[in-house]
Amino acid sequence: MFQETLREIVDKVEGGVAGLIMDSEGIAVDSYAREGAPFDITTIGIEFGVVLGSIKRAAESLEAGTAQEVAINTDKMITVIRPLGDTYFLAVALRPDGNLGKGRFLMRTAAPKLIAELG
Amino acid sequence: MFQETLREIVDKVEGGVAGLIMDSEGIAVDSYAREGAPFDITTIGIEFGVVLGSIKRAAESLEAGTAQEVAINTDKMITVIRPLGDTYFLAVALRPDGNLGKGRFLMRTAAPKLIAELG
């Protein structure tokens, strides 16, 4: 069920590499990677999941409201992370030249359905 | 000198609120805020500067290369952070409906000049 949604996001985005749903303790719920993906999406999720936790705390301390999305660009990849409620998050990794705008859009539109299914 | 560059970025972006150059210890080099800015950009810089540090370490551990840019969307604002070499970073805050793509573009094109001036 999640697999299918993850595949739809990753395969529809130019430069999409992999997608993951993980809980805040670093346990993967489901993941999908295109063939030949140069990264392990679970490792990425664990590392950036910790970062997401610190972003949530910073946003709280700034009274900036709930964190909706984080996009991290490095030399070798783009990672977009979107909290799904309080417990889970969706992470999608793209190549550095991937279509970040489309990735963000597809993640935003998929989120309500994923949250309902995870609830 | 920095003031002028910050103003150019913030004023040219639809929804631009404030900009800041800060070092990795949380000391502001220069900042600029539009009149009536609802946030204190220095406080934002200090909080998200810490986050940037943890992202740099995560990227290193993932062998994902250097962190180029981080964009954080919350209910009340968008913050884009761009490291300027190892020591400094540029942060720009936008309203949630601000033009993130243009903000990223202006920050990317301003970065080499800022790095040269900070060096």
Short mmCIF file of C-alpha atoms in Angstrom, two decimals:
data_model
loop_
_atom_site.label_atom_id
_atom_site.label_comp_id
_atom_site.label_asym_id
_atom_site.label_seq_id
_atom_site.Cartn_x
_atom_site.Cartn_y
_atom_site.Cartn_z
CA MET A 1 0.00 0.00 0.00
CA PHE A 2 2.74 2.45 1.03
CA GLN A 3 5.09 0.82 -1.44
CA GLU A 4 2.76 1.82 -4.27
CA THR A 5 2.51 5.45 -3.16
CA LEU A 6 6.27 5.68 -2.69
CA ARG A 7 6.86 4.23 -6.13
CA GLU A 8 4.43 6.69 -7.70
CA ILE A 9 6.25 9.65 -6.16
CA VAL A 10 9.79 8.44 -6.90
CA ASP A 11 9.10 7.25 -10.46
CA LYS A 12 7.16 10.38 -11.44
CA VAL A 13 9.91 12.80 -10.40
CA GLU A 14 12.76 13.43 -12.79
CA GLY A 15 15.87 12.33 -10.89
CA GLY A 16 13.90 10.47 -8.20
CA VAL A 17 16.03 7.80 -6.54
CA ALA A 18 14.24 6.43 -3.49
CA GLY A 19 11.46 7.02 -0.99
CA LEU A 20 10.81 5.97 2.58
CA ILE A 21 8.27 6.15 5.36
CA MET A 22 9.87 5.97 8.79
CA ASP A 23 8.83 6.55 12.36
CA SER A 24 10.55 9.02 14.64
CA GLU A 25 12.59 6.24 16.26
CA GLY A 26 14.24 5.36 12.96
CA ILE A 27 12.21 2.24 12.18
CA ALA A 28 11.28 2.05 8.48
CA VAL A 29 7.59 1.38 7.74
CA ASP A 30 8.15 0.92 4.02
CA SER A 31 10.61 1.98 1.35
CA TYR A 32 11.10 1.94 -2.39
CA ALA A 33 14.26 2.47 -4.44
CA ARG A 34 14.72 2.63 -8.19
CA GLU A 35 17.07 0.05 -9.59
CA GLY A 36 20.70 1.13 -9.26
CA ALA A 37 19.92 3.72 -6.56
CA PRO A 38 23.30 5.00 -5.40
CA PHE A 39 22.11 5.52 -1.81
CA ASP A 40 20.60 3.46 0.94
CA ILE A 41 17.39 5.33 1.73
CA THR A 42 17.06 3.73 5.17
CA THR A 43 20.43 5.09 6.27
CA ILE A 44 19.48 8.51 4.88
CA GLY A 45 16.19 8.33 6.78
CA ILE A 46 17.89 7.49 10.05
CA GLU A 47 20.43 10.32 9.76
CA PHE A 48 18.04 13.01 8.55
CA GLY A 49 15.25 11.78 10.84
CA VAL A 50 17.44 12.89 13.73
CA VAL A 51 17.89 16.25 11.99
CA LEU A 52 14.12 16.53 11.57
CA GLY A 53 13.72 16.06 15.32
CA SER A 54 16.05 18.98 16.00
CA ILE A 55 14.24 21.11 13.40
CA LYS A 56 10.90 20.40 15.10
CA ARG A 57 12.35 21.49 18.43
CA ALA A 58 13.89 24.63 16.89
CA ALA A 59 10.59 25.57 15.20
CA GLU A 60 8.81 25.13 18.52
CA SER A 61 11.30 27.30 20.33
CA LEU A 62 10.93 29.96 17.58
CA GLU A 63 7.12 29.70 17.79
CA ALA A 64 7.25 29.22 14.03
CA GLY A 65 4.51 26.58 14.03
CA THR A 66 4.72 23.00 12.88
CA ALA A 67 7.54 21.93 10.51
CA GLN A 68 5.90 21.10 7.18
CA GLU A 69 8.86 20.23 5.02
CA VAL A 70 12.64 20.22 4.96
CA ALA A 71 14.75 20.07 1.80
CA ILE A 72 18.45 19.35 2.10
CA ASN A 73 20.73 19.75 -0.91
CA THR A 74 24.20 18.28 -0.83
CA ASP A 75 26.75 17.75 -3.63
CA LYS A 76 25.46 14.26 -4.30
CA MET A 77 21.73 14.36 -3.59
CA ILE A 78 18.62 16.25 -2.62
CA THR A 79 16.56 14.89 0.26
CA VAL A 80 13.06 16.16 0.97
CA ILE A 81 11.48 15.25 4.28
CA ARG A 82 7.87 15.78 5.22
CA PRO A 83 6.46 14.94 8.66
CA LEU A 84 3.34 12.73 8.53
CA GLY A 85 1.66 13.66 11.79
CA ASP A 86 3.72 13.53 14.98
CA THR A 87 5.15 10.04 14.66
CA TYR A 88 6.07 9.38 11.04
CA PHE A 89 7.81 11.10 8.17
CA LEU A 90 8.14 10.69 4.43
CA ALA A 91 11.60 11.11 2.88
CA VAL A 92 12.37 11.20 -0.84
CA ALA A 93 15.89 11.31 -2.28
CA LEU A 94 16.63 12.82 -5.69
CA ARG A 95 19.74 13.26 -7.75
CA PRO A 96 21.26 16.76 -7.37
CA ASP A 97 19.78 17.71 -10.76
CA GLY A 98 16.37 16.22 -9.90
CA ASN A 99 13.11 18.15 -10.09
CA LEU A 100 12.80 19.40 -6.52
CA GLY A 101 9.61 21.37 -7.22
CA LYS A 102 7.77 18.36 -8.58
CA GLY A 103 9.04 16.16 -5.76
CA ARG A 104 7.74 18.62 -3.19
CA PHE A 105 4.40 18.83 -4.97
CA LEU A 106 3.92 15.05 -5.17
CA MET A 107 4.88 14.62 -1.53
CA ARG A 108 2.49 17.37 -0.42
CA THR A 109 -0.42 15.87 -2.31
CA ALA A 110 0.31 12.32 -1.11
CA ALA A 111 0.64 13.32 2.55
CA PRO A 112 -3.05 13.42 3.60
CA LYS A 113 -3.67 9.92 2.22
CA LEU A 114 -0.54 8.56 3.90
CA ILE A 115 -1.44 10.18 7.22
CA ALA A 116 -4.93 8.64 7.03
CA GLU A 117 -3.47 5.21 6.29
CA LEU A 118 -0.86 5.46 9.06
CA GLY A 119 -3.40 6.72 11.61
CA MET B 1 28.62 45.88 2.10
CA PHE B 2 26.82 42.74 3.33
CA GLN B 3 23.82 44.84 4.30
CA GLU B 4 23.40 45.88 0.66
CA THR B 5 23.56 42.30 -0.66
CA LEU B 6 21.12 41.08 2.01
CA ARG B 7 18.71 43.88 1.16
CA GLU B 8 18.91 43.05 -2.53
CA ILE B 9 18.01 39.41 -1.89
CA VAL B 10 15.22 40.06 0.64
CA ASP B 11 13.59 42.94 -1.24
CA LYS B 12 13.68 41.17 -4.61
CA VAL B 13 11.90 38.03 -3.37
CA GLU B 14 8.13 38.05 -3.14
CA GLY B 15 7.41 37.42 0.55
CA GLY B 16 10.99 38.12 1.64
CA VAL B 17 11.14 39.11 5.31
CA ALA B 18 14.74 39.17 6.51
CA GLY B 19 18.28 38.04 5.78
CA LEU B 20 21.34 37.34 7.86
CA ILE B 21 24.98 36.35 7.64
CA MET B 22 26.16 34.51 10.72
CA ASP B 23 29.17 32.48 11.77
CA SER B 24 28.97 28.91 12.99
CA GLU B 25 29.16 30.06 16.61
CA GLY B 26 25.96 32.06 16.27
CA ILE B 27 27.55 35.51 16.01
CA ALA B 28 25.77 37.67 13.40
CA VAL B 29 28.04 39.37 10.86
CA ASP B 30 25.26 41.48 9.37
CA SER B 31 21.49 41.34 8.98
CA TYR B 32 18.66 43.11 7.21
CA ALA B 33 14.92 42.99 7.90
CA ARG B 34 12.04 44.58 6.04
CA GLU B 35 9.97 46.98 8.08
CA GLY B 36 7.38 45.14 10.17
CA ALA B 37 9.19 41.79 9.91
CA PRO B 38 7.29 39.42 12.21
CA PHE B 39 10.43 37.46 13.17
CA ASP B 40 13.78 38.21 14.71
CA ILE B 41 16.20 36.91 12.09
CA THR B 42 19.08 36.66 14.59
CA THR B 43 17.11 34.26 16.80
CA ILE B 44 16.16 32.24 13.72
CA GLY B 45 19.81 32.16 12.66
CA ILE B 46 20.97 30.92 16.06
CA GLU B 47 18.36 28.13 16.21
CA PHE B 48 18.71 26.94 12.62
CA GLY B 49 22.48 27.46 12.65
CA VAL B 50 22.63 24.64 15.19
CA VAL B 51 20.45 22.54 12.87
CA LEU B 52 22.80 23.30 9.98
CA GLY B 53 25.68 21.95 12.04
CA SER B 54 23.87 18.64 12.55
CA ILE B 55 22.97 18.49 8.84
CA LYS B 56 26.63 18.97 7.91
CA ARG B 57 27.61 16.12 10.21
CA ALA B 58 24.82 13.88 8.86
CA ALA B 59 25.86 14.61 5.24
CA GLU B 60 29.43 13.73 6.13
CA SER B 61 28.41 10.49 7.76
CA LEU B 62 26.28 9.65 4.67
CA GLU B 63 29.20 10.55 2.39
CA ALA B 64 26.70 12.78 0.58
CA GLY B 65 29.21 15.58 0.03
CA THR B 66 29.04 19.14 1.26
CA ALA B 67 25.67 20.60 2.34
CA GLN B 68 24.78 23.27 -0.23
CA GLU B 69 21.41 24.45 0.96
CA VAL B 70 18.67 23.70 3.46
CA ALA B 71 15.08 24.93 3.16
CA ILE B 72 12.78 24.61 6.17
CA ASN B 73 9.05 25.28 5.81
CA THR B 74 6.95 25.75 8.88
CA ASP B 75 3.37 27.03 9.27
CA LYS B 76 4.55 30.60 9.72
CA MET B 77 7.68 30.94 7.58
CA ILE B 78 10.16 29.51 5.13
CA THR B 79 13.83 29.70 6.05
CA VAL B 80 16.54 29.00 3.49
CA ILE B 81 20.07 28.47 4.75
CA ARG B 82 23.17 28.34 2.60
CA PRO B 83 26.64 27.67 4.00
CA LEU B 84 29.24 30.25 2.91
CA GLY B 85 32.44 28.22 3.16
CA ASP B 86 33.15 26.36 6.40
CA THR B 87 32.61 29.18 8.87
CA TYR B 88 29.67 31.31 7.79
CA PHE B 89 26.17 30.89 6.49
CA LEU B 90 23.51 32.98 4.82
CA ALA B 91 19.91 32.66 6.05
CA VAL B 92 16.85 34.23 4.42
CA ALA B 93 13.35 34.10 5.92
CA LEU B 94 10.23 34.33 3.75
CA ARG B 95 6.55 34.30 4.46
CA PRO B 96 4.99 30.83 3.96
CA ASP B 97 3.57 31.99 0.60
CA GLY B 98 6.90 33.55 -0.45
CA ASN B 99 8.71 32.68 -3.67
CA LEU B 100 11.06 29.94 -2.49
CA GLY B 101 12.47 29.27 -5.96
CA LYS B 102 13.49 32.88 -6.49
CA GLY B 103 14.91 33.12 -2.99
CA ARG B 104 17.06 30.04 -3.60
CA PHE B 105 18.21 31.44 -6.93
CA LEU B 106 19.21 34.84 -5.55
CA MET B 107 21.05 33.24 -2.63
CA ARG B 108 22.91 30.87 -4.93
CA THR B 109 24.05 33.66 -7.23
CA ALA B 110 25.05 35.94 -4.32
CA ALA B 111 27.06 33.25 -2.52
CA PRO B 112 30.37 33.42 -4.43
CA LYS B 113 30.63 37.19 -3.92
CA LEU B 114 29.79 36.86 -0.23
CA ILE B 115 32.33 34.05 0.23
CA ALA B 116 35.01 36.19 -1.43
CA GLU B 117 34.19 39.15 0.80
CA LEU B 118 34.11 37.04 3.97
CA GLY B 119 37.39 35.30 3.10
#
